[in-house]
Short mmCIF file of C-alpha atoms in Angstrom, two decimals:
data_model
loop_
_atom_site.label_atom_id
_atom_site.label_comp_id
_atom_site.label_asym_id
_atom_site.label_seq_id
_atom_site.Cartn_x
_atom_site.Cartn_y
_atom_site.Cartn_z
CA MET A 8 -23.68 52.30 -14.03
CA ASN A 9 -22.39 50.22 -11.10
CA ASN A 10 -25.08 47.57 -11.65
CA LYS A 11 -24.11 47.22 -15.31
CA TYR A 12 -20.44 46.85 -14.34
CA LEU A 13 -21.28 44.21 -11.71
CA LEU A 14 -23.41 42.29 -14.20
CA TRP A 15 -20.58 42.15 -16.75
CA LEU A 16 -18.05 41.21 -14.07
CA THR A 17 -20.30 38.41 -12.80
CA LEU A 18 -20.84 37.07 -16.33
CA PHE A 19 -17.09 37.15 -17.02
CA ILE A 20 -16.19 35.35 -13.78
CA THR A 21 -18.94 32.75 -14.26
CA GLY A 22 -17.92 32.06 -17.85
CA SER A 23 -14.20 31.77 -17.12
CA THR A 24 -14.77 29.59 -14.03
CA SER A 25 -17.11 27.19 -15.81
CA ALA A 26 -14.59 26.86 -18.65
CA GLN A 27 -11.88 25.91 -16.14
CA LEU A 28 -14.10 23.43 -14.30
CA ARG A 29 -14.35 21.09 -17.29
CA GLU A 30 -13.44 17.58 -16.39
CA VAL A 31 -9.90 16.60 -17.29
CA TRP A 32 -9.48 12.88 -17.97
CA HIS A 33 -6.26 10.87 -17.80
CA SER A 34 -5.71 7.26 -18.83
CA GLY A 35 -4.57 5.33 -15.80
CA SER A 36 -5.14 2.58 -13.28
CA ILE A 37 -6.42 2.27 -9.74
CA THR A 38 -5.40 -0.46 -7.32
CA LEU A 39 -8.21 -0.87 -4.83
CA ALA A 40 -7.76 -1.75 -1.15
CA ASP A 41 -8.86 -5.32 -1.98
CA HIS A 42 -6.02 -5.47 -4.61
CA GLN A 43 -8.42 -5.39 -7.57
CA VAL A 44 -6.98 -3.32 -10.44
CA LEU A 45 -9.18 -1.03 -12.55
CA VAL A 46 -7.91 0.37 -15.85
CA GLY A 47 -9.65 3.27 -17.56
CA LYS A 48 -9.95 7.06 -17.42
CA LEU A 49 -9.47 9.05 -14.20
CA SER A 50 -10.66 12.54 -13.29
CA ASN A 51 -10.52 14.84 -10.23
CA VAL A 52 -7.24 13.22 -9.18
CA GLY A 53 -5.64 15.07 -6.29
CA ALA A 54 -8.26 17.78 -6.07
CA ILE A 55 -10.44 16.02 -3.53
CA ASP A 56 -10.11 12.68 -1.78
CA PHE A 57 -12.00 10.71 -4.39
CA VAL A 58 -11.52 9.83 -8.03
CA VAL A 59 -14.06 9.67 -10.83
CA PHE A 60 -13.35 6.49 -12.78
CA GLN A 61 -14.67 5.80 -16.27
CA SER A 62 -14.51 2.54 -18.20
CA VAL A 63 -16.63 0.89 -20.87
CA GLU A 64 -19.09 -0.09 -18.11
CA GLY A 65 -19.68 3.57 -17.16
CA LYS A 66 -18.60 6.10 -14.53
CA ALA A 67 -18.09 5.55 -10.82
CA THR A 68 -16.88 7.70 -7.94
CA ILE A 69 -14.31 5.90 -5.83
CA LEU A 70 -13.58 7.27 -2.37
CA ALA A 71 -10.04 7.35 -0.94
CA HIS A 72 -10.70 4.65 1.68
CA LYS A 73 -11.36 2.14 -1.12
CA ILE A 74 -8.16 3.03 -2.98
CA LYS A 75 -4.69 1.64 -2.27
CA SER A 76 -2.92 3.57 -5.04
CA LEU A 77 -3.44 5.00 -8.50
CA ARG A 78 -1.29 6.00 -11.45
CA TYR A 79 -1.78 8.04 -14.59
CA TYR A 80 0.18 9.89 -17.23
CA ASP A 81 -0.20 13.69 -17.07
CA SER A 82 0.38 14.75 -20.68
CA THR A 83 0.24 18.47 -19.80
CA SER A 84 3.22 18.18 -17.43
CA ASN A 85 4.76 15.19 -19.26
CA ILE A 86 5.03 13.12 -16.07
CA ASN A 87 3.73 9.84 -14.67
CA ARG A 88 1.88 10.59 -11.45
CA GLN A 89 1.27 8.19 -8.58
CA PHE A 90 -1.03 8.68 -5.60
CA VAL A 91 -1.41 6.64 -2.43
CA SER A 92 -4.28 6.57 0.02
CA ILE A 93 -3.34 7.07 3.66
CA LYS A 94 -5.50 6.90 6.77
CA GLU A 95 -5.30 10.01 8.93
CA ASP A 96 -4.13 9.58 12.50
CA ASN A 97 -7.13 10.86 14.42
CA SER A 98 -10.30 9.58 16.01
CA PHE A 99 -12.14 9.29 12.69
CA GLN A 100 -11.44 6.81 9.93
CA PHE A 101 -10.58 9.44 7.35
CA TRP A 102 -8.49 8.64 4.28
CA LYS A 103 -6.69 11.11 1.98
CA LEU A 104 -4.95 10.82 -1.38
CA TYR A 105 -1.33 12.01 -1.48
CA GLU A 106 0.83 12.35 -4.57
CA VAL A 107 4.14 10.49 -4.41
CA VAL A 108 6.87 12.97 -5.37
CA ILE A 109 9.96 10.89 -4.50
CA GLN A 110 10.13 7.10 -4.03
CA GLY A 111 12.45 5.43 -1.55
CA LYS A 112 12.71 4.15 2.01
CA ALA A 113 11.27 7.49 3.08
CA LYS A 114 8.79 8.70 0.42
CA VAL A 115 8.13 12.38 -0.17
CA LEU A 116 4.41 13.04 -0.61
CA ARG A 117 2.40 16.15 -1.28
CA LYS A 118 -1.20 17.25 -0.81
CA GLN A 119 -2.99 20.29 -2.22
CA LYS A 120 -3.45 22.96 0.45
CA ALA A 121 -6.97 23.78 -0.68
CA PHE A 122 -9.33 22.94 -3.49
CA ASP A 123 -8.02 24.97 -6.41
CA LEU A 124 -8.67 24.80 -10.09
CA PRO A 125 -6.15 22.39 -11.68
CA ASN A 126 -4.77 25.08 -13.99
CA SER A 127 -3.71 27.25 -11.04
CA LEU A 128 -1.49 24.63 -9.36
CA HIS A 129 1.99 25.46 -10.55
CA GLU A 130 3.86 26.62 -7.49
CA ILE A 131 5.52 24.62 -4.77
CA ASN A 132 3.54 26.73 -2.29
CA ASP A 133 0.24 25.28 -3.55
CA TYR A 134 1.00 22.02 -1.71
CA ASN A 135 1.86 20.73 1.74
CA TYR A 136 4.76 18.27 1.70
CA PHE A 137 5.18 15.18 3.89
CA ILE A 138 7.54 12.28 4.43
CA LEU A 139 6.14 8.77 4.72
CA HIS A 140 8.51 6.60 6.75
CA ASP A 141 7.55 3.29 8.42
CA ASP A 142 3.85 4.06 7.79
CA GLU A 143 4.18 7.36 9.68
CA LEU A 144 3.21 10.57 7.87
CA ILE A 145 5.50 13.41 8.98
CA PRO A 146 5.12 17.03 7.81
CA MET A 147 8.24 18.14 5.92
CA LYS A 148 8.81 21.00 8.35
CA LYS A 149 9.28 18.41 11.13
CA PHE A 150 11.82 16.33 9.16
CA ARG A 151 14.83 17.52 11.13
CA SER A 152 13.36 16.95 14.58
CA ALA A 153 11.13 13.91 13.96
CA LEU A 154 12.81 11.80 11.28
CA TYR A 155 16.44 12.81 10.80
CA PRO A 156 17.59 11.41 14.18
CA LYS A 157 16.04 8.01 13.26
CA LEU A 158 17.97 7.73 9.99
#
Protein backbone atom coordinates (compact mmCIF):
# COMPACT_ATOMS: atom_id res chain seq x y z
CA MET A 1 0.00 0.00 0.00
CA ASN A 2 2.85 2.42 0.81
CA ASN A 3 4.50 1.77 -2.56
CA LYS A 4 1.27 2.58 -4.40
CA TYR A 5 0.90 5.81 -2.41
CA LEU A 6 4.51 6.82 -3.14
CA LEU A 7 4.05 6.09 -6.84
CA TRP A 8 0.97 8.33 -7.06
CA LEU A 9 2.67 11.06 -5.03
CA THR A 10 5.73 10.95 -7.28
CA LEU A 11 3.59 11.12 -10.43
CA PHE A 12 1.62 14.07 -9.03
CA ILE A 13 4.75 16.02 -8.03
CA THR A 14 6.46 15.30 -11.36
CA GLY A 15 3.42 16.34 -13.37
CA SER A 16 2.79 19.56 -11.43
CA THR A 17 6.49 20.54 -11.47
CA SER A 18 6.90 19.96 -15.20
CA ALA A 19 3.78 22.04 -15.85
CA GLN A 20 5.27 24.92 -13.84
CA LEU A 21 8.66 24.68 -15.54
CA ARG A 22 7.29 25.70 -18.93
CA GLU A 23 9.20 28.54 -20.42
CA VAL A 24 7.59 31.93 -19.95
CA TRP A 25 8.47 34.41 -22.70
CA HIS A 26 8.30 38.20 -22.50
CA SER A 27 8.79 40.72 -25.29
CA GLY A 28 11.71 42.92 -24.40
CA SER A 29 15.17 44.21 -25.14
CA ILE A 30 18.71 43.55 -23.96
CA THR A 31 21.50 46.10 -24.01
CA LEU A 32 24.77 44.20 -24.20
CA ALA A 33 28.01 45.27 -22.53
CA ASP A 34 29.26 46.43 -25.95
CA HIS A 35 26.12 48.67 -26.22
CA GLN A 36 24.51 46.54 -28.93
CA VAL A 37 20.72 46.34 -28.45
CA LEU A 38 18.80 43.10 -29.08
CA VAL A 39 15.01 43.14 -29.38
CA GLY A 40 12.99 39.94 -29.15
CA LYS A 41 11.59 37.48 -26.61
CA LEU A 42 13.22 36.87 -23.22
CA SER A 43 12.91 33.90 -20.86
CA ASN A 44 14.40 32.83 -17.50
CA VAL A 45 14.77 36.48 -16.51
CA GLY A 46 15.78 36.84 -12.88
CA ALA A 47 15.76 33.14 -12.10
CA ILE A 48 19.41 32.54 -12.90
CA ASP A 49 22.17 34.87 -14.06
CA PHE A 50 21.54 34.36 -17.75
CA VAL A 51 18.73 35.08 -20.18
CA VAL A 52 17.42 32.97 -23.02
CA PHE A 53 16.91 35.31 -25.97
CA GLN A 54 14.80 34.46 -29.01
CA SER A 55 14.54 36.40 -32.26
CA VAL A 56 13.81 35.52 -35.88
CA GLU A 57 17.41 34.26 -36.14
CA GLY A 58 16.85 31.68 -33.37
CA LYS A 59 17.54 31.21 -29.65
CA ALA A 60 20.65 32.14 -27.72
CA THR A 61 21.68 32.00 -24.06
CA ILE A 62 23.26 35.24 -22.93
CA LEU A 63 25.26 35.21 -19.71
CA ALA A 64 25.12 38.09 -17.22
CA HIS A 65 28.68 39.28 -17.91
CA LYS A 66 27.68 40.08 -21.51
CA ILE A 67 24.59 42.04 -20.45
CA LYS A 68 24.52 45.69 -19.41
CA SER A 69 20.75 45.86 -18.82
CA LEU A 70 17.47 44.42 -20.01
CA ARG A 71 13.82 45.41 -19.99
CA TYR A 72 10.53 43.65 -20.57
CA TYR A 73 6.84 44.01 -19.87
CA ASP A 74 5.48 41.49 -17.35
CA SER A 75 1.83 41.14 -18.37
CA THR A 76 1.02 38.89 -15.39
CA SER A 77 2.01 41.59 -12.88
CA ASN A 78 1.22 44.50 -15.25
CA ILE A 79 4.64 46.09 -14.75
CA ASN A 80 7.68 47.04 -16.82
CA ARG A 81 10.70 45.27 -15.36
CA GLN A 82 14.32 46.34 -15.68
CA PHE A 83 17.41 44.34 -14.74
CA VAL A 84 21.05 45.41 -14.54
CA SER A 85 24.15 43.25 -14.55
CA ILE A 86 26.59 43.91 -11.73
CA LYS A 87 30.03 42.42 -11.10
CA GLU A 88 30.41 40.87 -7.66
CA ASP A 89 33.12 42.26 -5.42
CA ASN A 90 35.25 39.18 -4.85
CA SER A 91 38.27 37.45 -6.31
CA PHE A 92 36.32 35.96 -9.22
CA GLN A 93 34.84 37.84 -12.15
CA PHE A 94 31.27 36.86 -11.39
CA TRP A 95 28.32 38.86 -12.68
CA LYS A 96 24.70 38.75 -11.45
CA LEU A 97 21.41 40.14 -12.72
CA TYR A 98 19.51 42.36 -10.29
CA GLU A 99 16.02 43.75 -10.79
CA VAL A 100 15.73 47.53 -10.44
CA VAL A 101 12.88 48.22 -8.01
CA ILE A 102 13.37 51.99 -7.52
CA GLN A 103 15.32 54.38 -9.78
CA GLY A 104 17.24 57.36 -8.46
CA LYS A 105 20.63 58.50 -7.23
CA ALA A 106 20.62 55.43 -5.01
CA LYS A 107 18.80 52.58 -6.81
CA VAL A 108 16.98 49.86 -4.92
CA LEU A 109 17.68 46.44 -6.43
CA ARG A 110 16.54 42.95 -5.60
CA LYS A 111 17.76 39.42 -6.25
CA GLN A 112 15.94 36.12 -5.78
CA LYS A 113 17.17 34.32 -2.67
CA ALA A 114 17.17 30.94 -4.37
CA PHE A 115 16.07 29.38 -7.61
CA ASP A 116 12.31 29.10 -7.25
CA LEU A 117 9.58 28.49 -9.72
CA PRO A 118 8.38 31.84 -11.10
CA ASN A 119 4.81 31.26 -9.91
CA SER A 120 5.93 31.00 -6.28
CA LEU A 121 7.63 34.42 -6.11
CA HIS A 122 5.02 36.68 -4.59
CA GLU A 123 6.37 37.67 -1.22
CA ILE A 124 8.88 40.33 -0.30
CA ASN A 125 10.74 37.61 1.63
CA ASP A 126 11.53 35.74 -1.60
CA TYR A 127 14.17 38.36 -2.46
CA ASN A 128 17.27 39.99 -1.02
CA TYR A 129 17.23 43.78 -1.38
CA PHE A 130 20.20 46.04 -2.08
CA ILE A 131 21.03 49.68 -2.68
CA LEU A 132 23.29 50.63 -5.58
CA HIS A 133 25.04 53.91 -4.83
CA ASP A 134 28.18 55.17 -6.62
CA ASP A 135 28.68 51.70 -8.16
CA GLU A 136 28.71 50.12 -4.68
CA LEU A 137 26.19 47.37 -3.93
CA ILE A 138 25.06 47.61 -0.30
CA PRO A 139 22.67 45.11 1.35
CA MET A 140 19.50 46.88 2.50
CA LYS A 141 20.08 45.78 6.09
CA LYS A 142 23.32 47.84 6.09
CA PHE A 143 21.65 51.01 4.73
CA ARG A 144 21.67 52.84 8.05
CA SER A 145 25.31 52.16 8.90
CA ALA A 146 26.91 52.12 5.44
CA LEU A 147 24.98 54.57 3.27
CA TYR A 148 22.83 56.89 5.37
CA PRO A 149 25.80 58.81 6.84
CA LYS A 150 27.06 59.51 3.27
CA LEU A 151 23.78 61.07 2.14
